[in-house]
Amino acid sequence: MNRIEYSAEIAELLGRVRRRPIAGWPWRPGEPVPDGLPVKQSWGWLFAPDGRVLTLVNPKDGIVSLPGGSLEAEDAGDPGAALAREAAEEAQAVIGRPFYLGYLYDRVGSANGGHECARVRMAAPLYRVGRSVPDPASGRHYRRLLVAPGLAVELLGWGAQGVRQARAAVAAAAVRLGVPVSANETIEELPLAGCTVFPL
């Protein structure tokens, strides 16, 4: 087994990671969202050329997330537009065209005022990140880590369902983006000043 490489600063950050409880929303890989089921959220697996994905860590509470969030009026019902906007706001990320992976069926409607809804999952190439600034919507200043998809699942606390999501994302990204199925295992924090990740 290869040793996972990361700095002492990242080790200190990961030591504060707190995982959310697993929600248990059923994962519908590759299935279109049924007519009449509103899409309320869109989250993305954003890939570097070496197969790693962008994860965001809130250093104040230790919560880890993928980039993404709720659809707003300006997104005009497009989950891809919502993902691109949220990635820019949260991580100052510029991404390529997102592609659809599937959705989570939120049967209790925790993202929709108690009415059932869909939480879409997408993937895209991560082209670059800009200078790190707080998210304008929440004021959170996320730390931006590139990690292997399997480690992302562990940090997110998504369990077996998260593994299935990650596998679907990796399989699609390998075909569409040419990334390796076995990702680089190094944990890397992207610089505060920003950088190019996936050259055009």
PDB file of C-alpha atoms in Angstrom:
ATOM      1  CA  MET A   1       0.000   0.000   0.000  1.00  0.00           C
ATOM      2  CA  ASN A   2       1.356   3.407  -0.956  1.00  0.00           C
ATOM      3  CA  ARG A   3       1.713   6.025   1.739  1.00  0.00           C
ATOM      4  CA  ILE A   4      -0.624   9.005   1.309  1.00  0.00           C
ATOM      5  CA  GLU A   5       1.435  12.186   1.191  1.00  0.00           C
ATOM      6  CA  TYR A   6       0.370  15.445   2.804  1.00  0.00           C
ATOM      7  CA  SER A   7       1.858  18.290   4.811  1.00  0.00           C
ATOM      8  CA  ALA A   8       1.775  18.821   8.562  1.00  0.00           C
ATOM      9  CA  GLU A   9      -0.610  21.753   8.024  1.00  0.00           C
ATOM     10  CA  ILE A  10      -3.043  19.538   6.122  1.00  0.00           C
ATOM     11  CA  ALA A  11      -2.734  16.874   8.832  1.00  0.00           C
ATOM     12  CA  GLU A  12      -3.758  19.471  11.411  1.00  0.00           C
ATOM     13  CA  LEU A  13      -6.721  20.530   9.261  1.00  0.00           C
ATOM     14  CA  LEU A  14      -7.865  16.945   8.644  1.00  0.00           C
ATOM     15  CA  GLY A  15      -7.679  16.285  12.369  1.00  0.00           C
ATOM     16  CA  ARG A  16     -10.576  18.722  12.814  1.00  0.00           C
ATOM     17  CA  VAL A  17     -12.805  17.185  10.132  1.00  0.00           C
ATOM     18  CA  ARG A  18     -16.368  16.526  11.312  1.00  0.00           C
ATOM     19  CA  ARG A  19     -18.650  14.364   9.194  1.00  0.00           C
ATOM     20  CA  ARG A  20     -22.348  15.003   8.752  1.00  0.00           C
ATOM     21  CA  PRO A  21     -24.769  12.146   9.538  1.00  0.00           C
ATOM     22  CA  ILE A  22     -25.557  10.017   6.484  1.00  0.00           C
ATOM     23  CA  ALA A  23     -28.920  11.178   5.124  1.00  0.00           C
ATOM     24  CA  GLY A  24     -29.792   7.962   3.319  1.00  0.00           C
ATOM     25  CA  TRP A  25     -31.238   9.555   0.197  1.00  0.00           C
ATOM     26  CA  PRO A  26     -31.472   6.862  -2.528  1.00  0.00           C
ATOM     27  CA  TRP A  27     -28.901   7.303  -5.313  1.00  0.00           C
ATOM     28  CA  ARG A  28     -30.265   7.098  -8.871  1.00  0.00           C
ATOM     29  CA  PRO A  29     -27.193   6.793 -11.122  1.00  0.00           C
ATOM     30  CA  GLY A  30     -27.719   7.755 -14.743  1.00  0.00           C
ATOM     31  CA  GLU A  31     -31.479   8.144 -14.339  1.00  0.00           C
ATOM     32  CA  PRO A  32     -33.027  11.420 -15.514  1.00  0.00           C
ATOM     33  CA  VAL A  33     -34.904  13.360 -12.878  1.00  0.00           C
ATOM     34  CA  PRO A  34     -38.598  12.442 -13.319  1.00  0.00           C
ATOM     35  CA  ASP A  35     -40.977  15.065 -14.638  1.00  0.00           C
ATOM     36  CA  GLY A  36     -42.598  16.876 -11.758  1.00  0.00           C
ATOM     37  CA  LEU A  37     -39.778  16.210  -9.270  1.00  0.00           C
ATOM     38  CA  PRO A  38     -38.127  19.589  -8.621  1.00  0.00           C
ATOM     39  CA  VAL A  39     -34.332  19.832  -8.686  1.00  0.00           C
ATOM     40  CA  LYS A  40     -33.304  21.859  -5.652  1.00  0.00           C
ATOM     41  CA  GLN A  41     -29.553  21.295  -5.407  1.00  0.00           C
ATOM     42  CA  SER A  42     -26.587  20.536  -7.653  1.00  0.00           C
ATOM     43  CA  TRP A  43     -23.183  19.363  -6.416  1.00  0.00           C
ATOM     44  CA  GLY A  44     -20.114  18.407  -8.411  1.00  0.00           C
ATOM     45  CA  TRP A  45     -17.130  16.107  -8.616  1.00  0.00           C
ATOM     46  CA  LEU A  46     -14.568  18.518 -10.094  1.00  0.00           C
ATOM     47  CA  PHE A  47     -11.578  16.663 -11.538  1.00  0.00           C
ATOM     48  CA  ALA A  48      -7.896  17.488 -11.904  1.00  0.00           C
ATOM     49  CA  PRO A  49      -5.981  15.730 -14.718  1.00  0.00           C
ATOM     50  CA  ASP A  50      -4.497  13.208 -12.262  1.00  0.00           C
ATOM     51  CA  GLY A  51      -7.932  12.000 -11.125  1.00  0.00           C
ATOM     52  CA  ARG A  52      -8.139  13.922  -7.873  1.00  0.00           C
ATOM     53  CA  VAL A  53     -11.230  15.985  -7.043  1.00  0.00           C
ATOM     54  CA  LEU A  54     -11.803  19.298  -5.313  1.00  0.00           C
ATOM     55  CA  THR A  55     -13.098  19.160  -1.755  1.00  0.00           C
ATOM     56  CA  LEU A  56     -13.842  22.138   0.441  1.00  0.00           C
ATOM     57  CA  VAL A  57     -13.122  22.219   4.169  1.00  0.00           C
ATOM     58  CA  ASN A  58     -14.633  24.825   6.466  1.00  0.00           C
ATOM     59  CA  PRO A  59     -11.844  25.267   9.051  1.00  0.00           C
ATOM     60  CA  LYS A  60     -14.282  26.742  11.587  1.00  0.00           C
ATOM     61  CA  ASP A  61     -16.498  23.662  11.940  1.00  0.00           C
ATOM     62  CA  GLY A  62     -14.516  20.949  10.122  1.00  0.00           C
ATOM     63  CA  ILE A  63     -17.317  20.186   7.671  1.00  0.00           C
ATOM     64  CA  VAL A  64     -16.152  18.888   4.290  1.00  0.00           C
ATOM     65  CA  SER A  65     -18.206  19.312   1.118  1.00  0.00           C
ATOM     66  CA  LEU A  66     -18.065  19.089  -2.616  1.00  0.00           C
ATOM     67  CA  PRO A  67     -18.633  22.383  -4.439  1.00  0.00           C
ATOM     68  CA  GLY A  68     -22.281  23.061  -5.129  1.00  0.00           C
ATOM     69  CA  GLY A  69     -25.511  24.194  -3.571  1.00  0.00           C
ATOM     70  CA  SER A  70     -29.071  25.286  -4.182  1.00  0.00           C
ATOM     71  CA  LEU A  71     -30.445  26.369  -7.539  1.00  0.00           C
ATOM     72  CA  GLU A  72     -31.215  30.076  -7.647  1.00  0.00           C
ATOM     73  CA  ALA A  73     -33.475  32.050  -9.988  1.00  0.00           C
ATOM     74  CA  GLU A  74     -30.459  33.170 -12.029  1.00  0.00           C
ATOM     75  CA  ASP A  75     -29.690  29.508 -12.867  1.00  0.00           C
ATOM     76  CA  ALA A  76     -32.966  29.213 -14.820  1.00  0.00           C
ATOM     77  CA  GLY A  77     -33.484  25.637 -13.630  1.00  0.00           C
ATOM     78  CA  ASP A  78     -30.124  24.453 -15.006  1.00  0.00           C
ATOM     79  CA  PRO A  79     -28.144  22.291 -12.525  1.00  0.00           C
ATOM     80  CA  GLY A  80     -24.961  22.813 -14.569  1.00  0.00           C
ATOM     81  CA  ALA A  81     -25.294  26.585 -14.297  1.00  0.00           C
ATOM     82  CA  ALA A  82     -25.918  26.280 -10.553  1.00  0.00           C
ATOM     83  CA  LEU A  83     -22.808  24.141 -10.116  1.00  0.00           C
ATOM     84  CA  ALA A  84     -20.622  26.563 -12.080  1.00  0.00           C
ATOM     85  CA  ARG A  85     -21.931  29.527 -10.075  1.00  0.00           C
ATOM     86  CA  GLU A  86     -21.574  27.811  -6.704  1.00  0.00           C
ATOM     87  CA  ALA A  87     -18.067  26.548  -7.520  1.00  0.00           C
ATOM     88  CA  ALA A  88     -17.049  30.103  -8.420  1.00  0.00           C
ATOM     89  CA  GLU A  89     -18.562  31.545  -5.234  1.00  0.00           C
ATOM     90  CA  GLU A  90     -17.299  28.899  -2.827  1.00  0.00           C
ATOM     91  CA  ALA A  91     -13.923  28.008  -4.319  1.00  0.00           C
ATOM     92  CA  GLN A  92     -13.259  30.745  -6.895  1.00  0.00           C
ATOM     93  CA  ALA A  93     -13.202  27.828  -9.355  1.00  0.00           C
ATOM     94  CA  VAL A  94     -13.530  27.947 -13.116  1.00  0.00           C
ATOM     95  CA  ILE A  95     -14.884  24.670 -14.455  1.00  0.00           C
ATOM     96  CA  GLY A  96     -15.570  23.102 -17.824  1.00  0.00           C
ATOM     97  CA  ARG A  97     -18.980  22.062 -19.049  1.00  0.00           C
ATOM     98  CA  PRO A  98     -20.588  19.863 -16.357  1.00  0.00           C
ATOM     99  CA  PHE A  99     -22.041  16.482 -17.243  1.00  0.00           C
ATOM    100  CA  TYR A 100     -24.844  14.707 -15.444  1.00  0.00           C
ATOM    101  CA  LEU A 101     -24.214  11.651 -13.250  1.00  0.00           C
ATOM    102  CA  GLY A 102     -27.544  11.048 -11.515  1.00  0.00           C
ATOM    103  CA  TYR A 103     -29.541  12.326  -8.586  1.00  0.00           C
ATOM    104  CA  LEU A 104     -30.352  11.687  -4.961  1.00  0.00           C
ATOM    105  CA  TYR A 105     -34.042  11.320  -4.175  1.00  0.00           C
ATOM    106  CA  ASP A 106     -34.817  13.462  -1.117  1.00  0.00           C
ATOM    107  CA  ARG A 107     -38.098  11.856  -0.130  1.00  0.00           C
ATOM    108  CA  VAL A 108     -38.657  14.011   2.971  1.00  0.00           C
ATOM    109  CA  GLY A 109     -37.888  17.253   1.146  1.00  0.00           C
ATOM    110  CA  SER A 110     -35.345  18.649   3.578  1.00  0.00           C
ATOM    111  CA  ALA A 111     -34.171  20.954   0.750  1.00  0.00           C
ATOM    112  CA  ASN A 112     -37.710  21.784  -0.405  1.00  0.00           C
ATOM    113  CA  GLY A 113     -39.850  22.793   2.540  1.00  0.00           C
ATOM    114  CA  GLY A 114     -40.983  19.248   3.311  1.00  0.00           C
ATOM    115  CA  HIS A 115     -41.808  18.300  -0.282  1.00  0.00           C
ATOM    116  CA  GLU A 116     -39.884  15.626  -2.187  1.00  0.00           C
ATOM    117  CA  CYS A 117     -37.113  16.824  -4.488  1.00  0.00           C
ATOM    118  CA  ALA A 118     -33.971  15.817  -6.356  1.00  0.00           C
ATOM    119  CA  ARG A 119     -30.373  16.637  -5.469  1.00  0.00           C
ATOM    120  CA  VAL A 120     -28.372  16.348  -8.679  1.00  0.00           C
ATOM    121  CA  ARG A 121     -24.779  15.128  -8.916  1.00  0.00           C
ATOM    122  CA  MET A 122     -22.576  16.249 -11.805  1.00  0.00           C
ATOM    123  CA  ALA A 123     -18.913  16.118 -12.809  1.00  0.00           C
ATOM    124  CA  ALA A 124     -16.663  18.563 -14.654  1.00  0.00           C
ATOM    125  CA  PRO A 125     -13.019  19.415 -15.266  1.00  0.00           C
ATOM    126  CA  LEU A 126     -11.552  21.895 -12.780  1.00  0.00           C
ATOM    127  CA  TYR A 127      -9.667  24.365 -14.969  1.00  0.00           C
ATOM    128  CA  ARG A 128      -8.351  26.776 -12.360  1.00  0.00           C
ATOM    129  CA  VAL A 129      -9.013  28.511  -9.060  1.00  0.00           C
ATOM    130  CA  GLY A 130      -8.623  32.187  -8.331  1.00  0.00           C
ATOM    131  CA  ARG A 131      -7.420  33.998  -5.253  1.00  0.00           C
ATOM    132  CA  SER A 132      -9.119  32.541  -2.187  1.00  0.00           C
ATOM    133  CA  VAL A 133     -11.894  34.757  -0.794  1.00  0.00           C
ATOM    134  CA  PRO A 134     -14.880  34.096   1.489  1.00  0.00           C
ATOM    135  CA  ASP A 135     -18.071  32.700  -0.043  1.00  0.00           C
ATOM    136  CA  PRO A 136     -20.313  35.775  -0.572  1.00  0.00           C
ATOM    137  CA  ALA A 137     -23.434  33.812   0.366  1.00  0.00           C
ATOM    138  CA  SER A 138     -22.213  32.400   3.692  1.00  0.00           C
ATOM    139  CA  GLY A 139     -19.051  34.282   4.586  1.00  0.00           C
ATOM    140  CA  ARG A 140     -17.244  30.945   4.887  1.00  0.00           C
ATOM    141  CA  HIS A 141     -13.611  30.885   3.847  1.00  0.00           C
ATOM    142  CA  TYR A 142     -13.069  27.359   2.570  1.00  0.00           C
ATOM    143  CA  ARG A 143      -9.752  25.533   2.385  1.00  0.00           C
ATOM    144  CA  ARG A 144      -9.451  23.931  -1.061  1.00  0.00           C
ATOM    145  CA  LEU A 145      -8.012  20.425  -1.190  1.00  0.00           C
ATOM    146  CA  LEU A 146      -7.360  18.076  -4.083  1.00  0.00           C
ATOM    147  CA  VAL A 147      -7.866  14.491  -2.900  1.00  0.00           C
ATOM    148  CA  ALA A 148      -8.483  11.084  -4.460  1.00  0.00           C
ATOM    149  CA  PRO A 149     -12.223  10.391  -4.909  1.00  0.00           C
ATOM    150  CA  GLY A 150     -12.156   7.533  -2.400  1.00  0.00           C
ATOM    151  CA  LEU A 151     -10.659   9.792   0.259  1.00  0.00           C
ATOM    152  CA  ALA A 152     -13.253  12.448  -0.590  1.00  0.00           C
ATOM    153  CA  VAL A 153     -15.976   9.911   0.256  1.00  0.00           C
ATOM    154  CA  GLU A 154     -14.265   9.204   3.580  1.00  0.00           C
ATOM    155  CA  LEU A 155     -13.937  12.904   4.437  1.00  0.00           C
ATOM    156  CA  LEU A 156     -17.544  13.557   3.435  1.00  0.00           C
ATOM    157  CA  GLY A 157     -18.748  10.619   5.539  1.00  0.00           C
ATOM    158  CA  TRP A 158     -20.996   9.297   2.765  1.00  0.00           C
ATOM    159  CA  GLY A 159     -20.425   5.578   3.324  1.00  0.00           C
ATOM    160  CA  ALA A 160     -21.267   2.897   0.761  1.00  0.00           C
ATOM    161  CA  GLN A 161     -23.630   5.154  -1.178  1.00  0.00           C
ATOM    162  CA  GLY A 162     -20.850   7.718  -1.506  1.00  0.00           C
ATOM    163  CA  VAL A 163     -18.553   5.031  -2.865  1.00  0.00           C
ATOM    164  CA  ARG A 164     -21.125   4.274  -5.569  1.00  0.00           C
ATOM    165  CA  GLN A 165     -21.342   7.963  -6.433  1.00  0.00           C
ATOM    166  CA  ALA A 166     -17.565   8.274  -6.605  1.00  0.00           C
ATOM    167  CA  ARG A 167     -17.297   5.229  -8.861  1.00  0.00           C
ATOM    168  CA  ALA A 168     -19.894   6.673 -11.223  1.00  0.00           C
ATOM    169  CA  ALA A 169     -18.043   9.999 -11.293  1.00  0.00           C
ATOM    170  CA  VAL A 170     -14.646   8.392 -11.914  1.00  0.00           C
ATOM    171  CA  ALA A 171     -15.972   6.098 -14.654  1.00  0.00           C
ATOM    172  CA  ALA A 172     -17.606   9.015 -16.469  1.00  0.00           C
ATOM    173  CA  ALA A 173     -14.591  11.298 -16.037  1.00  0.00           C
ATOM    174  CA  ALA A 174     -12.229   8.622 -17.333  1.00  0.00           C
ATOM    175  CA  VAL A 175     -14.227   8.446 -20.570  1.00  0.00           C
ATOM    176  CA  ARG A 176     -15.069  12.126 -20.985  1.00  0.00           C
ATOM    177  CA  LEU A 177     -11.952  13.792 -19.553  1.00  0.00           C
ATOM    178  CA  GLY A 178      -9.297  11.102 -19.884  1.00  0.00           C
ATOM    179  CA  VAL A 179      -8.420  11.133 -16.190  1.00  0.00           C
ATOM    180  CA  PRO A 180      -6.931   7.956 -14.681  1.00  0.00           C
ATOM    181  CA  VAL A 181      -9.226   5.560 -12.852  1.00  0.00           C
ATOM    182  CA  SER A 182      -6.611   5.259 -10.095  1.00  0.00           C
ATOM    183  CA  ALA A 183      -6.069   8.802  -8.868  1.00  0.00           C
ATOM    184  CA  ASN A 184      -2.946  10.365  -7.412  1.00  0.00           C
ATOM    185  CA  GLU A 185      -3.190   9.784  -3.637  1.00  0.00           C
ATOM    186  CA  THR A 186      -1.372  12.957  -2.568  1.00  0.00           C
ATOM    187  CA  ILE A 187      -3.489  15.404  -0.558  1.00  0.00           C
ATOM    188  CA  GLU A 188      -2.744  18.910  -1.799  1.00  0.00           C
ATOM    189  CA  GLU A 189      -4.042  22.267  -0.683  1.00  0.00           C
ATOM    190  CA  LEU A 190      -4.448  24.661  -3.578  1.00  0.00           C
ATOM    191  CA  PRO A 191      -2.569  27.952  -3.092  1.00  0.00           C
ATOM    192  CA  LEU A 192      -4.355  30.962  -1.665  1.00  0.00           C
ATOM    193  CA  ALA A 193      -3.232  32.998  -4.677  1.00  0.00           C
ATOM    194  CA  GLY A 194      -4.912  30.563  -7.095  1.00  0.00           C
ATOM    195  CA  CYS A 195      -3.496  28.328  -9.832  1.00  0.00           C
ATOM    196  CA  THR A 196      -4.226  26.450 -13.037  1.00  0.00           C
ATOM    197  CA  VAL A 197      -5.364  22.850 -12.450  1.00  0.00           C
ATOM    198  CA  PHE A 198      -6.598  21.371 -15.747  1.00  0.00           C
ATOM    199  CA  PRO A 199      -4.791  23.130 -18.636  1.00  0.00           C
ATOM    200  CA  LEU A 200      -7.019  23.990 -21.594  1.00  0.00           C
TER     201      LEU A 200
END
